[in-house]
PDB file of N, CA and C in Angstrom:
ATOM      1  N   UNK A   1      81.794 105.320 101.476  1.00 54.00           N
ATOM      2  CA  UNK A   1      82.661 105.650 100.369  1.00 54.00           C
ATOM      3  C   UNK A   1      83.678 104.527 100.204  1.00 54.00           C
ATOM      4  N   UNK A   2      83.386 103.920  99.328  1.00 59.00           N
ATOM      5  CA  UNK A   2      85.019 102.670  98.866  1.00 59.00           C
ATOM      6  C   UNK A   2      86.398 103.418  98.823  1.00 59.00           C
ATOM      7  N   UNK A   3      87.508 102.974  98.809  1.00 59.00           N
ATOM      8  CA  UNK A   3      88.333 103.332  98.662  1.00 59.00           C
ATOM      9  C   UNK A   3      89.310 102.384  98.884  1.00 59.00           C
ATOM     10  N   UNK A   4      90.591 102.027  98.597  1.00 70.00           N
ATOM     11  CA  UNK A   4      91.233 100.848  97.941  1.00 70.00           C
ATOM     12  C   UNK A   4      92.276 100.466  99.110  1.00 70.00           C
ATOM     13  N   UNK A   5      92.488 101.223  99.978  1.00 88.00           N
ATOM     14  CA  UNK A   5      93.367 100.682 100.905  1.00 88.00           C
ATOM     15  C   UNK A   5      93.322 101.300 101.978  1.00 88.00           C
ATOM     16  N   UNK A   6      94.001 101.213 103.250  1.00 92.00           N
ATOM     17  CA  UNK A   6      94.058 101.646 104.803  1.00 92.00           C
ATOM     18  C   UNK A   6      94.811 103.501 104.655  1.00 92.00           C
ATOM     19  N   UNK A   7      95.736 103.499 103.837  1.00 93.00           N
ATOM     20  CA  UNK A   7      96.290 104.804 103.435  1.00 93.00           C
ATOM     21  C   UNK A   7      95.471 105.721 102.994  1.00 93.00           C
ATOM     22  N   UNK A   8      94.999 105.489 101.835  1.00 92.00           N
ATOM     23  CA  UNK A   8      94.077 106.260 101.013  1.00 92.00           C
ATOM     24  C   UNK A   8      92.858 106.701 102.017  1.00 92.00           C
ATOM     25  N   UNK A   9      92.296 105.963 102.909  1.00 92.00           N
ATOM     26  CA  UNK A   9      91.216 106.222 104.020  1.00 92.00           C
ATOM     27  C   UNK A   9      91.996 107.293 104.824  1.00 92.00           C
ATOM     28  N   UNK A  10      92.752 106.798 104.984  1.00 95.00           N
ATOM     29  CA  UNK A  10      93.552 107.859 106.252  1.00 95.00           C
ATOM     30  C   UNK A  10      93.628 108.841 106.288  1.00 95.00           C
ATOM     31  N   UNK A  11      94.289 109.153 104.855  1.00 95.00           N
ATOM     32  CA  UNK A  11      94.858 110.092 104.299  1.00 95.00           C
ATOM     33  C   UNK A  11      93.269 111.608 104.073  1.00 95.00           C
ATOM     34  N   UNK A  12      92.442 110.636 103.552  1.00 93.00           N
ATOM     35  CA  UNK A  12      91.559 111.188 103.899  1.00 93.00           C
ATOM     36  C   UNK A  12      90.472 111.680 104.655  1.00 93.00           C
ATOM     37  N   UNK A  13      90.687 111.080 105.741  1.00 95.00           N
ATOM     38  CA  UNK A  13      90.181 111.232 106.988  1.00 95.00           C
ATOM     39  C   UNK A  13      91.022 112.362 107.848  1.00 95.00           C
ATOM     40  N   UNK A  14      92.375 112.304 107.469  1.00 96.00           N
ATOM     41  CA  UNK A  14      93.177 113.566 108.112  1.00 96.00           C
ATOM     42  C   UNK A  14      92.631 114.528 107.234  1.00 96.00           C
ATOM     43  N   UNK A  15      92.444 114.988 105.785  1.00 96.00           N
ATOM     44  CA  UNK A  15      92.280 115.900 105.578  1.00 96.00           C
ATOM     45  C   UNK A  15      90.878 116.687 105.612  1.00 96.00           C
ATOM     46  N   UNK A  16      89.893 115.721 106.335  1.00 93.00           N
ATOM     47  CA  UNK A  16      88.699 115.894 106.507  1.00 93.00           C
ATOM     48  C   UNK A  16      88.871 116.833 107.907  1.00 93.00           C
ATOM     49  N   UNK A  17      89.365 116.341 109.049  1.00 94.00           N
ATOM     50  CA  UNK A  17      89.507 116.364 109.872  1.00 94.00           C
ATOM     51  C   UNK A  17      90.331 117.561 110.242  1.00 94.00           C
ATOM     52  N   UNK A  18      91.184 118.092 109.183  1.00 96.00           N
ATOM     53  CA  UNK A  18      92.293 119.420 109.000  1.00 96.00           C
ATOM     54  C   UNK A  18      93.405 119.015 109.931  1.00 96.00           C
ATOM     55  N   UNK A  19      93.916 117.843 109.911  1.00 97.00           N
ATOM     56  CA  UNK A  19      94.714 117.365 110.988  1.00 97.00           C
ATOM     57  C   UNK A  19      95.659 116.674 110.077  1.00 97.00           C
ATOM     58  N   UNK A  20      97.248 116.890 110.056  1.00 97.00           N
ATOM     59  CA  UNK A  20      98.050 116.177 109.002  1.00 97.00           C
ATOM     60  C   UNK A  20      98.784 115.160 109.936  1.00 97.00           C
ATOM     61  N   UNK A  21      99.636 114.390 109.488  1.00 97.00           N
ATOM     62  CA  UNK A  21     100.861 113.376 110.100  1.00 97.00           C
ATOM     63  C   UNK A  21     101.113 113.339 111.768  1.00 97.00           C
ATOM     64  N   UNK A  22     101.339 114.798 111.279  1.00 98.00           N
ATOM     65  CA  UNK A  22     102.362 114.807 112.541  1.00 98.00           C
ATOM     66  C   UNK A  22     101.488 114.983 113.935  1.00 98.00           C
ATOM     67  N   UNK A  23      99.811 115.572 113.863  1.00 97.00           N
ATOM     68  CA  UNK A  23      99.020 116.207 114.510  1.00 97.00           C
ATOM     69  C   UNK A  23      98.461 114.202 114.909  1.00 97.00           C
ATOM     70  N   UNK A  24      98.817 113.453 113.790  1.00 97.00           N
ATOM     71  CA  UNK A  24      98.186 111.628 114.091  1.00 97.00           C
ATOM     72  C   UNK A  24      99.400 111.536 115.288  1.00 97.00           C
ATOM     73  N   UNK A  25     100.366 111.905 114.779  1.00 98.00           N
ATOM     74  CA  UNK A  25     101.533 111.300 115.843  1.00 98.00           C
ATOM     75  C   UNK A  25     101.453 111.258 116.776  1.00 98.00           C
ATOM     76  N   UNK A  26     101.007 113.020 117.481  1.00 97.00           N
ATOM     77  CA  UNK A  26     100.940 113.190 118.351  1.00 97.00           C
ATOM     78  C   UNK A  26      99.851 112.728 119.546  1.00 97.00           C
ATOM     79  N   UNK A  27      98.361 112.557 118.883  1.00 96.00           N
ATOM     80  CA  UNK A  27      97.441 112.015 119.325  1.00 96.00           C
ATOM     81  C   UNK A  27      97.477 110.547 119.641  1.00 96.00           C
ATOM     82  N   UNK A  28      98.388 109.504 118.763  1.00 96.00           N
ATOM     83  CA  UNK A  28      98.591 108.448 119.307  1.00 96.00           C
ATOM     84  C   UNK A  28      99.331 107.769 119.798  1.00 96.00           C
ATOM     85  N   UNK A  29     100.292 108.824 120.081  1.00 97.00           N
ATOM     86  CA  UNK A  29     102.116 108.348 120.857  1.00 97.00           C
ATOM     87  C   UNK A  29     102.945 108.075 120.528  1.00 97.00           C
ATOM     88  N   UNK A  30     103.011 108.010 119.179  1.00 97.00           N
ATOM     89  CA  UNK A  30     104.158 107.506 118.234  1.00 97.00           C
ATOM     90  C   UNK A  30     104.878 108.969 117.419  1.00 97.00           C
ATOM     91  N   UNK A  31     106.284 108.423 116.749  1.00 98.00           N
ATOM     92  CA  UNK A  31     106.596 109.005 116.375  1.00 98.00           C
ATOM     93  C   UNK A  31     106.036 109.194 115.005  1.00 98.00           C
ATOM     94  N   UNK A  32     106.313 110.956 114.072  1.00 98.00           N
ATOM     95  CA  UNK A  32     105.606 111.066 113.080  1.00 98.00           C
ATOM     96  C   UNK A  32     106.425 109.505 111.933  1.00 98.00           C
ATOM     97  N   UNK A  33     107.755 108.910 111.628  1.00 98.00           N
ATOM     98  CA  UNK A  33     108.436 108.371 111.408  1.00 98.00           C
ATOM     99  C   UNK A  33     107.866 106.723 111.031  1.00 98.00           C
ATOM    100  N   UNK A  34     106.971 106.685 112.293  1.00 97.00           N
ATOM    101  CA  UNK A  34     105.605 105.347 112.723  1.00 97.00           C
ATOM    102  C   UNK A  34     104.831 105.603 111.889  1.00 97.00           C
ATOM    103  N   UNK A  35     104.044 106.833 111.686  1.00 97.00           N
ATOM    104  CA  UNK A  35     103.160 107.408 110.960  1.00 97.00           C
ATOM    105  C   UNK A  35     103.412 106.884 109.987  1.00 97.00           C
ATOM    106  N   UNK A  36     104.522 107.670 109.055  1.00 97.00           N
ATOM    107  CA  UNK A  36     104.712 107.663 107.731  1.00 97.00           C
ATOM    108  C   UNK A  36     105.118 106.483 107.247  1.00 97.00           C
ATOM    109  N   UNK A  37     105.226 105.215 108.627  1.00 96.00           N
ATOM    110  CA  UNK A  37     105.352 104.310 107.913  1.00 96.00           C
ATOM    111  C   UNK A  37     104.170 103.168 107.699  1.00 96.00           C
ATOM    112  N   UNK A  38     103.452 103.461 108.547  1.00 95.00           N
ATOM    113  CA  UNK A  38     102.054 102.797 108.529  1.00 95.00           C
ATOM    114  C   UNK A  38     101.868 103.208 107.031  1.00 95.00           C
ATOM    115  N   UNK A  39     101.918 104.447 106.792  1.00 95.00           N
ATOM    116  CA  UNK A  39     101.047 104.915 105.316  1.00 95.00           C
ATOM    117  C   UNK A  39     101.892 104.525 104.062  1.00 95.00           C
ATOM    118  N   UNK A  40     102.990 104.172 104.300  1.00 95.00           N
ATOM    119  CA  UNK A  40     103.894 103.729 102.856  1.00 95.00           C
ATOM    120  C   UNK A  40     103.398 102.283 103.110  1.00 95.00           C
ATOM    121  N   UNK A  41     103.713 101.756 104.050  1.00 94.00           N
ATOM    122  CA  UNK A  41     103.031 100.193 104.007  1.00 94.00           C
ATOM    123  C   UNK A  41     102.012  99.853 103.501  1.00 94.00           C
ATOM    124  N   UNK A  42     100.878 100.439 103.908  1.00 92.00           N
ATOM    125  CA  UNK A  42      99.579 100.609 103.646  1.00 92.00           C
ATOM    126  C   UNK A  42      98.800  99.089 104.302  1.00 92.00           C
ATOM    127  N   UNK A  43      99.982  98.005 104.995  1.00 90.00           N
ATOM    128  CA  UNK A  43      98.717  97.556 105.563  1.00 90.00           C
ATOM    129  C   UNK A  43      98.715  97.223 107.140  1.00 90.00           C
ATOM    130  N   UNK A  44      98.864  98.568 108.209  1.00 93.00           N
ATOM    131  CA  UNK A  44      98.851  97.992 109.048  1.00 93.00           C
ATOM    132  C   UNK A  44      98.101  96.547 110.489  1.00 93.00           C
ATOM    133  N   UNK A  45      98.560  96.053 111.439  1.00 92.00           N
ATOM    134  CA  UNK A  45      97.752  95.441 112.087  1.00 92.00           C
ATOM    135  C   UNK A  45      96.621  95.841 112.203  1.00 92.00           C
ATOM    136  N   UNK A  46      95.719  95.302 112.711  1.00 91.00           N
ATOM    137  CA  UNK A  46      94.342  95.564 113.431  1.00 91.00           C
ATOM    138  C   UNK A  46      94.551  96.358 114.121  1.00 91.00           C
ATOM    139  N   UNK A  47      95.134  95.851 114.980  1.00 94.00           N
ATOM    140  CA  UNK A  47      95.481  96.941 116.860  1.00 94.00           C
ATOM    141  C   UNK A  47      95.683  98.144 115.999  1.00 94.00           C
ATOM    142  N   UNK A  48      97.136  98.520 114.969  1.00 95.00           N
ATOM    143  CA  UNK A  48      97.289 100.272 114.916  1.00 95.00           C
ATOM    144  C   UNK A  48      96.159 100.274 113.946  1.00 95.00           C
ATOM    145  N   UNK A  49      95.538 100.126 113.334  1.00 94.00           N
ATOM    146  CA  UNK A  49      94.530 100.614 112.427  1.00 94.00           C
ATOM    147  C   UNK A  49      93.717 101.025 113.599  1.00 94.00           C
ATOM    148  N   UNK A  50      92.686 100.525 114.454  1.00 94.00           N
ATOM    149  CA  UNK A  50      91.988 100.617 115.368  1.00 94.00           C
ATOM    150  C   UNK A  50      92.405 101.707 115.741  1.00 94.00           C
ATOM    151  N   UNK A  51      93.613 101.423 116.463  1.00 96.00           N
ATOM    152  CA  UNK A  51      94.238 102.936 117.615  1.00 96.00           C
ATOM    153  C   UNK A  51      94.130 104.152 116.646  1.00 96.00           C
ATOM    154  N   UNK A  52      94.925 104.233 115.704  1.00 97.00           N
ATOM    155  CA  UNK A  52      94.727 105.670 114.789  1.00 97.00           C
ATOM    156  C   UNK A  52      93.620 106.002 114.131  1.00 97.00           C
ATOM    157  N   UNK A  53      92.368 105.201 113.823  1.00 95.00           N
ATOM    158  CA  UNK A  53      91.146 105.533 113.377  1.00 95.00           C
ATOM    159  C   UNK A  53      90.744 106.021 114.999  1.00 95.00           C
ATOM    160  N   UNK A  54      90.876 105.562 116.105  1.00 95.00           N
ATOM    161  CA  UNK A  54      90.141 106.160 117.145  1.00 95.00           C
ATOM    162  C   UNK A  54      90.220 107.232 117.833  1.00 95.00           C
ATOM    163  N   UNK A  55      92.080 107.632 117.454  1.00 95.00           N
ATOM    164  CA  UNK A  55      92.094 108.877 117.902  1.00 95.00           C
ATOM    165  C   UNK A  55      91.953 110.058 116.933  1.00 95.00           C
ATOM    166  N   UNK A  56      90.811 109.330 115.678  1.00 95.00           N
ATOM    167  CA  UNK A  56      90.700 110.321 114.953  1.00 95.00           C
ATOM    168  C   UNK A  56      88.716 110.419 114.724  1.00 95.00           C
ATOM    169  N   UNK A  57      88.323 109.697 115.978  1.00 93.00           N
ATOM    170  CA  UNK A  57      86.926 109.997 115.856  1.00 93.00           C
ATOM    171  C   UNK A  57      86.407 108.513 115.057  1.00 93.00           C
ATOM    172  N   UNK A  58      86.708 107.060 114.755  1.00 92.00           N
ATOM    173  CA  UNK A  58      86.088 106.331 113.913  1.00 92.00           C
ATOM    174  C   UNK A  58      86.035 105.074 114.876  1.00 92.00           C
ATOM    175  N   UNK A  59      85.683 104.051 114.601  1.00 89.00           N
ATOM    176  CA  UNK A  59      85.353 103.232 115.233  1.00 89.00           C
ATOM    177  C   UNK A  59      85.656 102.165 113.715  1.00 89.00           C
ATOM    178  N   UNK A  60      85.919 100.848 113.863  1.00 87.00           N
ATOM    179  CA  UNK A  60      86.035  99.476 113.309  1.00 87.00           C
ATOM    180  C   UNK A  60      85.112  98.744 113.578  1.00 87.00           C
ATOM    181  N   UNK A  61      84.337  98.525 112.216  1.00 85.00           N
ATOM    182  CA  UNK A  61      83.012  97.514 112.309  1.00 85.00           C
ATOM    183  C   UNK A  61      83.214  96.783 111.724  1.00 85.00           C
ATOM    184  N   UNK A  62      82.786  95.060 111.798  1.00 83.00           N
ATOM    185  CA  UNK A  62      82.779  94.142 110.497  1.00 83.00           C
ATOM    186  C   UNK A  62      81.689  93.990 110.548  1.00 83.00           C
ATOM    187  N   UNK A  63      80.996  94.290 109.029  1.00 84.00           N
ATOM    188  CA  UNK A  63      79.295  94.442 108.649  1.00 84.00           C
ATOM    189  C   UNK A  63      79.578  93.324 107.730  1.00 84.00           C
ATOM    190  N   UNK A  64      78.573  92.547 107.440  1.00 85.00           N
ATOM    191  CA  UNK A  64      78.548  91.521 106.625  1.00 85.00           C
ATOM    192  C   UNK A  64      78.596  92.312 105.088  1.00 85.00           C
ATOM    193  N   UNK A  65      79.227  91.404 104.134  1.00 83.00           N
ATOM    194  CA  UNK A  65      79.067  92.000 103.025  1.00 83.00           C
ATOM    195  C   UNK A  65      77.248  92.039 101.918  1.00 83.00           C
ATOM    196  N   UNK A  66      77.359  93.166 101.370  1.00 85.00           N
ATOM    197  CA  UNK A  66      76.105  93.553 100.890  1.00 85.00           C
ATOM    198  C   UNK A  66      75.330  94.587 101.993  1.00 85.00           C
ATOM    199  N   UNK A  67      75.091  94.288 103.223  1.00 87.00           N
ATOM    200  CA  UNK A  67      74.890  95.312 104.063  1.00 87.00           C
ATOM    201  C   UNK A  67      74.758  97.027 104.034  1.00 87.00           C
ATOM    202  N   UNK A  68      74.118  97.919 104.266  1.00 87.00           N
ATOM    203  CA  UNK A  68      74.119  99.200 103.745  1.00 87.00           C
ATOM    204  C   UNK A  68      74.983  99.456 104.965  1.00 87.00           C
ATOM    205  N   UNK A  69      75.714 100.917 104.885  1.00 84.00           N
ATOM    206  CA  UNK A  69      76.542 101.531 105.763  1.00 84.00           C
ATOM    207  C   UNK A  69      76.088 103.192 105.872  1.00 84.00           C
ATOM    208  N   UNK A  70      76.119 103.079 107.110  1.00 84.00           N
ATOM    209  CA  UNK A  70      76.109 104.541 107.196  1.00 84.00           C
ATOM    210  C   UNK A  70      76.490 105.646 106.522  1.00 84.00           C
ATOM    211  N   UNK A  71      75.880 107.049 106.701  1.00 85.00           N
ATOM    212  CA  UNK A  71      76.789 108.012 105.772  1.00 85.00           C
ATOM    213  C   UNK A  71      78.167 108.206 106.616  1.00 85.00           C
ATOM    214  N   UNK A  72      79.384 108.637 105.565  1.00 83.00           N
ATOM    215  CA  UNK A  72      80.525 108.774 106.243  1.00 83.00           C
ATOM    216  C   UNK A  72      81.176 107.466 106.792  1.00 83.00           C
ATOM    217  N   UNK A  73      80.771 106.287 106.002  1.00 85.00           N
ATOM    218  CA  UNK A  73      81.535 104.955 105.890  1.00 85.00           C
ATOM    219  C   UNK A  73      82.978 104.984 105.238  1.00 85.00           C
ATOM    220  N   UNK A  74      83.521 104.225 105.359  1.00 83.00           N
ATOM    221  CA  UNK A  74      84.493 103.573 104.549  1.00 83.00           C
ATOM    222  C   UNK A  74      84.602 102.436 104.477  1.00 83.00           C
ATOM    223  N   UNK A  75      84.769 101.729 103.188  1.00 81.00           N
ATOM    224  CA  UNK A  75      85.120 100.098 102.871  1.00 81.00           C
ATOM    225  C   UNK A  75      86.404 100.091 102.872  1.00 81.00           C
ATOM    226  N   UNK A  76      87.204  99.085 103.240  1.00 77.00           N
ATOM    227  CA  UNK A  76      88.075  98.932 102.940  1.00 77.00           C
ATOM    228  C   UNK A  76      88.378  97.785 101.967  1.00 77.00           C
ATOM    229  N   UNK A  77      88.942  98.028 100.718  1.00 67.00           N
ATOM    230  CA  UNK A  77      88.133  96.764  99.878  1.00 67.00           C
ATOM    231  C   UNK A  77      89.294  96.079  98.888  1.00 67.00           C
ATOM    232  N   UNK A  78      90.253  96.466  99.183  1.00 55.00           N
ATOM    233  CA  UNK A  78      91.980  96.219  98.681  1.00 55.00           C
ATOM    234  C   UNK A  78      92.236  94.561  98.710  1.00 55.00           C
ATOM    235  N   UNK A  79      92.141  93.399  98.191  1.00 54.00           N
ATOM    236  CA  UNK A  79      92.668  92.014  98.652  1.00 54.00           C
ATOM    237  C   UNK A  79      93.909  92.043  98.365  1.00 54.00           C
ATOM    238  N   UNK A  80      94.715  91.501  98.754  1.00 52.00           N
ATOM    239  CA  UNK A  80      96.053  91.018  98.670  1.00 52.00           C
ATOM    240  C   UNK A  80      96.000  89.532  98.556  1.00 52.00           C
ATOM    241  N   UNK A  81      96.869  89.005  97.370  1.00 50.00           N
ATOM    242  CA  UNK A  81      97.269  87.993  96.988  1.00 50.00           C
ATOM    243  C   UNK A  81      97.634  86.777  98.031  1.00 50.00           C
ATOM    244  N   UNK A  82      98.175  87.583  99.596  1.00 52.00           N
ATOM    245  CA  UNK A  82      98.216  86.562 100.731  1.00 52.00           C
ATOM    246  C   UNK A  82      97.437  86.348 101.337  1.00 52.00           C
ATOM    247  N   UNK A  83      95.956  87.307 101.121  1.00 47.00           N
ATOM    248  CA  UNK A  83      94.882  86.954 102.026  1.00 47.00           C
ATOM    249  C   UNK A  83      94.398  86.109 101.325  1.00 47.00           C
ATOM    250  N   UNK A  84      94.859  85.130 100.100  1.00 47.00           N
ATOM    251  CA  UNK A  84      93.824  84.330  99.404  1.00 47.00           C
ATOM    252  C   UNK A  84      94.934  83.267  99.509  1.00 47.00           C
ATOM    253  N   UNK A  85      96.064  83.106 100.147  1.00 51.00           N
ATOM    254  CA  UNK A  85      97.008  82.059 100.399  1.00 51.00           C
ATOM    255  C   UNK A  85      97.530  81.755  99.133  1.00 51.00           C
ATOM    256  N   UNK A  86      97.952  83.014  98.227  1.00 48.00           N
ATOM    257  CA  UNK A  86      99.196  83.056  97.246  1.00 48.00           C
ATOM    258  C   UNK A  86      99.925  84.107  97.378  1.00 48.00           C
ATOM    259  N   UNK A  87     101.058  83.458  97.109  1.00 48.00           N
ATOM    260  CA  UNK A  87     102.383  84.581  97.275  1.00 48.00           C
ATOM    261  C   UNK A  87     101.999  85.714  96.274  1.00 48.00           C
ATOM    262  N   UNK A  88     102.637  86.975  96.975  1.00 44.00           N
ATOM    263  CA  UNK A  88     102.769  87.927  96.394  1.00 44.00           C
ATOM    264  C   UNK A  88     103.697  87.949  94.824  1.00 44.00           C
ATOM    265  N   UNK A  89     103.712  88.303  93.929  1.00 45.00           N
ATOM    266  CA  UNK A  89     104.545  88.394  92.736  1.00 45.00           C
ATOM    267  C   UNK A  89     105.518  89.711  92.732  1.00 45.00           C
ATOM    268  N   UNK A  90     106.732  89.116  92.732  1.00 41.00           N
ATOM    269  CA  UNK A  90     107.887  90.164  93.453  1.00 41.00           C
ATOM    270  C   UNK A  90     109.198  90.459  91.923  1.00 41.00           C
TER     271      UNK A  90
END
């Protein structure tokens, strides 16, 4: 399933899962506060993306692009203006 950023996955993966914020918090040691800020950010590191997809059952693959994906994938498919080495427009 595509979907446009690290939040929007999440977000739906907790509600798949029947598990909200505070139930992530607790599973990965942080405060709910961490949580909610990973998800307003929307782009955390590797490391917490990893850690909170794992204590929610997912695993981090890099599949080459075009590649088929399993059922119950997610793309993450959002570019940002700095991953192409231009400033953001503020």
């Amino acid at each position: 399933m595509e979907k446009t950023g690290f939040a929007e996955v999440l977000m739906e993966i907790l509600a798949d899962t029947g598990l909200n914020k505070s139930d992530l918090a607790r599973r990965v040691g942080v405060t709910y506060q961490a949580v909610q800020s990973v998800i307003k950010k929307d782009n955390p590191s590797v490391l917490v993306a990893m850690n909170y997809l794992d204590m929610l059952g997912y695993d981090v693959a890099l599949v080459r692009k075009g590649k088929k994906l399993p059922e119950g994938s997610f793309v993450l498919n959002e570019r940002r203006p700095e991953a192409d080495g231009q400033q953001s427009p503020e």
